[in-house]
Coordinates of C-alpha atoms in Angstrom, one line a residue:
M1 CA 0.0 -0.1 0.0
R2 CA 1.6 3.4 -1.0
R3 CA 2.1 5.8 1.7
L4 CA -0.4 8.6 1.5
S5 CA 0.1 12.2 2.0
A6 CA -1.8 14.1 4.7
L7 CA -3.7 15.9 1.8
D8 CA -4.8 12.6 0.5
L9 CA -6.6 11.9 3.7
F10 CA -7.6 15.3 4.9
S11 CA -9.2 17.5 2.1
N12 CA -8.4 21.1 1.5
N13 CA -11.4 21.9 3.7
S14 CA -9.1 21.6 6.5
I15 CA -7.4 24.9 5.7
K16 CA -10.6 26.9 5.7
S17 CA -10.9 29.3 8.5
R18 CA -12.0 27.7 11.8
R19 CA -14.8 28.9 13.8
T20 CA -14.0 29.5 17.5
L21 CA -14.9 26.5 19.5
S22 CA -17.8 26.9 22.1
V23 CA -17.3 25.8 25.6
C24 CA -17.6 22.3 26.4
A25 CA -21.0 20.7 27.2
T26 CA -21.7 21.4 30.7
K27 CA -22.1 18.8 33.4
H28 CA -25.7 19.9 33.5
Q29 CA -26.2 18.9 29.8
L30 CA -24.7 15.5 30.4
H31 CA -26.8 15.0 33.5
N32 CA -30.0 15.6 31.3
I33 CA -29.3 12.4 29.4
K34 CA -31.3 10.3 31.8
T35 CA -29.7 6.9 31.2
H36 CA -27.3 5.3 28.6
I37 CA -29.7 2.4 28.2
E38 CA -32.5 4.5 26.5
M39 CA -30.0 6.0 23.7
G40 CA -27.3 3.3 23.6
A41 CA -25.1 0.8 25.2
E42 CA -24.5 1.5 29.0
Q43 CA -20.7 1.1 28.8
Y44 CA -20.3 4.1 26.5
R45 CA -20.9 7.9 26.7
P46 CA -24.3 8.9 25.6
P47 CA -24.7 10.0 22.0
L48 CA -24.5 13.7 22.3
F49 CA -22.5 13.6 19.0
S50 CA -23.2 11.0 16.3
V51 CA -22.2 10.7 12.6
A52 CA -25.0 10.2 10.2
P53 CA -25.5 6.9 8.3
M54 CA -24.5 7.9 4.5
M55 CA -24.6 5.5 1.7
E56 CA -21.3 4.7 0.2
W57 CA -19.8 7.1 2.8
T58 CA -19.8 5.6 6.3
D59 CA -18.3 2.3 5.4
K60 CA -16.0 0.6 7.8
H61 CA -12.9 2.4 6.2
Y62 CA -14.4 5.7 6.9
R63 CA -15.3 4.6 10.3
T64 CA -11.9 3.5 11.1
V65 CA -10.5 6.8 10.4
A66 CA -13.3 8.5 12.3
R67 CA -12.6 6.4 15.4
I68 CA -9.0 7.1 15.4
I69 CA -9.8 10.8 15.6
S70 CA -12.7 10.7 18.1
K71 CA -13.1 8.0 20.9
H72 CA -16.7 9.1 22.0
A73 CA -18.6 10.0 18.8
W74 CA -21.2 7.4 18.0
L75 CA -20.8 6.0 14.4
Y76 CA -23.4 4.5 12.2
T77 CA -23.2 2.2 9.2
E78 CA -24.4 2.7 5.7
M79 CA -27.9 1.8 5.5
L80 CA -28.2 -2.0 4.7
A81 CA -31.3 -3.4 3.3
A82 CA -32.7 -6.1 5.3
E83 CA -32.8 -8.3 2.1
T84 CA -29.1 -7.8 1.4
I85 CA -28.3 -9.2 4.8
V86 CA -30.8 -12.1 4.5
Y87 CA -29.6 -13.1 0.9
Q88 CA -26.0 -12.5 1.7
Q89 CA -25.7 -15.0 4.7
G90 CA -22.5 -16.7 3.3
N91 CA -20.8 -13.2 2.9
L92 CA -22.0 -11.4 6.0
D93 CA -18.6 -10.4 7.2
R94 CA -18.2 -8.1 4.1
F95 CA -21.3 -6.2 5.0
L96 CA -21.4 -6.5 8.9
A97 CA -18.0 -7.1 10.4
F98 CA -16.1 -4.3 12.0
P99 CA -13.0 -3.8 14.1
S100 CA -13.9 -3.7 18.0
E101 CA -12.4 -0.3 18.2
Q102 CA -15.3 1.1 16.3
H103 CA -17.8 0.8 19.3
P104 CA -20.1 2.7 19.9
I105 CA -21.5 1.8 16.6
V106 CA -25.1 1.6 15.3
L107 CA -26.5 -0.7 12.4
Q108 CA -28.9 1.1 10.1
I109 CA -31.4 -1.2 8.3
G110 CA -33.9 -0.4 5.7
G111 CA -36.9 -2.7 4.5
N112 CA -40.6 -3.1 4.2
N113 CA -40.8 -6.9 4.8
L114 CA -41.3 -8.0 8.4
D115 CA -40.0 -11.3 7.8
N116 CA -36.8 -10.2 6.2
I117 CA -36.5 -7.4 8.9
A118 CA -36.7 -10.0 11.8
K119 CA -34.1 -12.4 9.9
A120 CA -31.7 -9.6 9.4
T121 CA -31.8 -8.5 13.0
Q122 CA -31.1 -12.1 14.0
L123 CA -28.2 -12.3 11.7
A124 CA -26.7 -9.0 12.8
N125 CA -26.8 -9.9 16.5
A126 CA -23.6 -11.9 16.2
Y127 CA -21.7 -8.9 15.1
G128 CA -22.3 -7.0 18.5
F129 CA -23.8 -3.7 17.2
D130 CA -24.7 -1.3 20.1
E131 CA -28.2 -0.3 18.5
I132 CA -30.3 -1.1 15.5
N133 CA -31.9 1.8 13.5
L134 CA -34.6 1.7 11.0
N135 CA -34.4 4.1 8.1
C136 CA -37.5 6.1 7.7
G137 CA -36.0 9.1 6.2
C138 CA -34.2 8.2 2.9
P139 CA -35.7 10.1 0.0
S140 CA -34.0 8.5 -2.9
A141 CA -36.0 7.3 -5.7
K142 CA -34.3 3.8 -5.4
V143 CA -35.2 3.5 -1.8
A144 CA -38.5 5.4 -1.3
G145 CA -39.8 4.8 -4.7
H146 CA -38.9 1.3 -6.1
G147 CA -38.0 0.0 -2.8
C148 CA -41.0 1.4 -1.0
F149 CA -39.0 2.1 2.3
G150 CA -37.0 4.8 3.7
A151 CA -38.9 8.2 3.9
R152 CA -42.2 6.6 2.5
L153 CA -42.5 4.5 5.6
M154 CA -43.5 7.7 7.4
L155 CA -46.9 7.4 5.6
D156 CA -47.4 4.1 7.4
P157 CA -46.8 4.5 11.1
K158 CA -48.5 1.3 11.9
F159 CA -46.2 -0.6 9.8
V160 CA -43.1 1.1 11.3
S161 CA -44.3 0.3 14.8
E162 CA -44.7 -3.3 13.7
A163 CA -41.1 -3.3 12.2
M164 CA -39.8 -1.8 15.4
S165 CA -41.4 -4.4 17.5
V166 CA -40.1 -7.1 15.3
I167 CA -36.5 -5.7 15.6
A168 CA -36.8 -5.2 19.4
A169 CA -38.1 -8.8 19.8
N170 CA -35.1 -10.1 17.9
T171 CA -32.3 -8.2 19.7
D172 CA -31.1 -7.3 23.1
V173 CA -29.8 -3.7 22.2
P174 CA -31.7 -0.6 22.0
V175 CA -33.6 0.3 18.8
S176 CA -34.3 3.7 17.1
V177 CA -35.9 5.3 14.2
K178 CA -34.4 7.9 11.9
C179 CA -37.0 9.9 10.1
R180 CA -37.8 13.3 8.5
I181 CA -40.4 15.8 9.8
G182 CA -42.8 14.9 7.0
V183 CA -43.2 13.6 3.5
D184 CA -44.5 15.7 0.3
D185 CA -47.8 17.4 1.5
H186 CA -47.9 15.4 4.7
D187 CA -45.6 17.9 6.5
S188 CA -47.7 19.4 9.4
Y189 CA -46.4 19.3 13.0
N190 CA -49.7 17.5 13.8
E191 CA -48.9 14.7 11.3
L192 CA -45.3 14.5 12.7
C193 CA -46.8 14.0 16.2
D194 CA -49.3 11.4 15.0
F195 CA -46.3 9.4 13.5
I196 CA -44.2 9.8 16.7
Y197 CA -47.1 8.9 19.0
K198 CA -48.1 5.7 17.2
V199 CA -44.6 4.4 16.8
S200 CA -43.6 5.0 20.4
S201 CA -46.8 3.7 21.7
L202 CA -47.3 0.8 19.6
S203 CA -43.6 -0.4 19.8
P204 CA -40.6 -0.3 22.3
T205 CA -39.2 2.7 20.4
K206 CA -37.9 5.5 22.7
H207 CA -35.4 7.3 20.5
F208 CA -36.1 9.1 17.3
I209 CA -33.3 10.8 15.1
I210 CA -35.1 13.7 13.4
H211 CA -33.8 15.2 10.2
S212 CA -35.4 18.6 10.4
R213 CA -36.4 18.8 6.7
K214 CA -39.3 17.0 5.0
A215 CA -38.7 14.6 2.2
M216 CA -40.0 15.4 -1.3
L217 CA -40.6 12.2 -3.2
N218 CA -41.6 13.9 -6.4
G219 CA -38.4 13.3 -8.3
I220 CA -35.9 15.6 -6.9
S221 CA -32.6 14.2 -6.0
P222 CA -31.5 13.2 -2.6
A223 CA -28.9 16.0 -2.7
D224 CA -31.7 18.4 -3.5
N225 CA -33.5 16.8 -0.6
R226 CA -30.8 18.1 1.7
R227 CA -31.1 21.6 0.2
I228 CA -34.5 22.5 -1.0
P229 CA -37.0 21.7 1.8
P230 CA -36.4 24.3 4.5
L231 CA -35.1 23.4 7.9
K232 CA -37.8 23.5 10.6
Y233 CA -35.8 23.2 13.8
E234 CA -39.1 24.4 15.7
Y235 CA -40.6 21.1 14.9
Y236 CA -37.7 19.3 16.7
Y237 CA -37.7 21.5 19.8
A238 CA -41.6 21.2 20.0
L239 CA -41.1 17.4 20.0
L240 CA -38.9 17.8 23.1
R241 CA -41.8 19.7 24.7
D242 CA -44.6 17.4 23.7
F243 CA -42.9 14.1 24.1
P244 CA -41.0 14.5 27.4
D245 CA -40.6 10.6 27.9
L246 CA -38.8 10.1 24.6
R247 CA -35.4 11.0 23.4
F248 CA -34.7 12.9 20.3
T249 CA -31.6 13.5 18.3
I250 CA -31.5 16.4 16.0
N251 CA -30.1 16.2 12.4
G252 CA -29.8 18.4 9.4
G253 CA -27.9 21.6 8.6
I254 CA -25.5 21.3 11.6
D255 CA -22.0 21.5 10.4
C256 CA -19.6 22.2 13.1
V257 CA -19.0 21.7 16.9
D258 CA -20.0 25.1 17.6
E259 CA -23.4 24.4 16.3
V260 CA -23.4 21.0 17.9
N261 CA -22.9 22.7 21.4
A262 CA -25.4 25.4 20.6
A263 CA -28.1 22.7 20.0
L264 CA -27.2 20.9 23.2
R265 CA -27.5 24.2 25.2
E266 CA -31.0 24.6 23.7
G267 CA -31.8 21.2 25.1
A268 CA -31.2 18.8 22.3
H269 CA -30.7 15.3 23.7
G270 CA -28.2 14.6 21.0
V271 CA -26.8 16.0 17.7
M272 CA -26.1 14.0 14.5
V273 CA -23.7 15.4 11.9
G274 CA -23.8 14.2 8.2
R275 CA -21.8 15.6 5.3
A276 CA -19.6 17.8 7.3
A277 CA -18.1 14.9 9.1
Y278 CA -17.1 13.4 5.9
N279 CA -16.1 16.4 3.9
N280 CA -14.3 18.1 6.7
L281 CA -13.4 15.1 8.7
W282 CA -10.5 16.5 10.6
N283 CA -11.9 19.8 11.6
T284 CA -15.2 18.3 12.5
L285 CA -14.1 15.4 14.6
A286 CA -10.9 16.2 16.3
H287 CA -12.7 18.4 18.7
V288 CA -15.5 16.2 19.5
D289 CA -14.1 14.5 22.5
S290 CA -12.9 17.7 24.2
A291 CA -15.5 20.3 23.2
V292 CA -18.6 18.1 23.4
Y293 CA -17.7 15.5 25.8
G294 CA -15.2 17.3 28.1
E295 CA -12.8 14.5 27.7
P296 CA -9.2 14.8 26.6
S297 CA -8.6 14.5 22.9
S298 CA -6.5 11.8 21.4
G299 CA -3.6 14.3 21.0
L300 CA -2.8 12.8 17.7
T301 CA -1.5 14.8 14.8
R302 CA -2.8 14.3 11.2
R303 CA 0.3 12.4 10.3
Q304 CA -0.2 10.1 13.2
V305 CA -3.9 9.4 12.3
L306 CA -2.6 8.9 8.7
E307 CA 0.1 6.4 9.9
Q308 CA -2.6 4.4 12.0
Y309 CA -4.9 4.3 9.0
Q310 CA -2.2 2.9 6.9
V311 CA -1.6 0.1 9.3
Y312 CA -5.4 -0.7 8.9
G313 CA -5.3 -0.4 5.2
D314 CA -2.3 -2.7 4.9
A315 CA -4.2 -5.3 6.9
V316 CA -7.5 -5.2 5.0
L317 CA -6.3 -4.6 1.3
G318 CA -7.8 -7.5 -0.9
T319 CA -9.1 -9.6 2.1
Y320 CA -12.7 -9.9 0.6
G321 CA -11.2 -11.5 -2.6
N322 CA -11.2 -10.1 -6.0
N323 CA -9.0 -7.3 -5.0
R324 CA -11.5 -6.0 -2.7
P325 CA -11.1 -3.6 -0.8
N326 CA -8.9 -2.1 -3.3
M327 CA -6.6 0.9 -2.9
R328 CA -9.3 3.1 -4.4
E329 CA -11.8 2.3 -1.9
L330 CA -9.4 2.8 1.0
I331 CA -8.1 6.2 -0.1
R332 CA -11.5 7.7 -1.1
V333 CA -11.9 8.6 2.7
H334 CA -11.3 12.3 3.1

């Protein structure tokens, strides 16, 4: 494996002007997280900061770099369709295996078939994920259109409650839902409340990750779905008021640790960061442990992170057969 330069691993976003970090999350904020069990495995710090599941981005290679930089950020897999897990039983390591250092880690699955969701959950148990999340927010035509899951599931809260009950019945770890604030014209706050109420009352789900935009399933791209629908953070904060027994993580439009801590000070139970945690990896994650969790940072330089990642790359290069993973897959991490 060729030796990579720091510029290969950390994009030129890192030389952009940095915003001054806000003060660390206070002890009072940490105390407001009632238990670790409700929002994650008990032995880890609560998910005040998590990296969003992103297709073709948050693979195990990206997560390896992310974990070298931050020891406390919660990491999510890419969304895996339940059918993929079920039909790839002979090749599950490729999809589900991860180094133990990647804990705490959440498996996100997608699907609309209860039998396959149950089987996928059972198969995933052996890998030791810390939480299982159901995707009810992806707006892509492949998922929400032809696949009839993702964001489209918000239109069927009864099915989502059944799916969450099936997942919970087949695992011992916490379960959660990631969703939008609405879909197409079904975007009122009352309709969002109806979805949250039905899913939480008809299933064991107590944790919801709320992407604070609605999904538009009328043909616009996933990228436009992250840009065109307006952010409505007021919906998120209203959920905190109206469902005090549930836990909510805010997602959408939050791009730096300053903004993470601002949301926590406003009362957010947790904050999920998406593209910024990939496109601006170093500047985003290097400050999470100290600025969000009040813990010492790793103290690693970028070169040291790069050297540790090279050890990982050398170990996994070609291990799936057919030259997978290959060099291109390993160095696309920003």
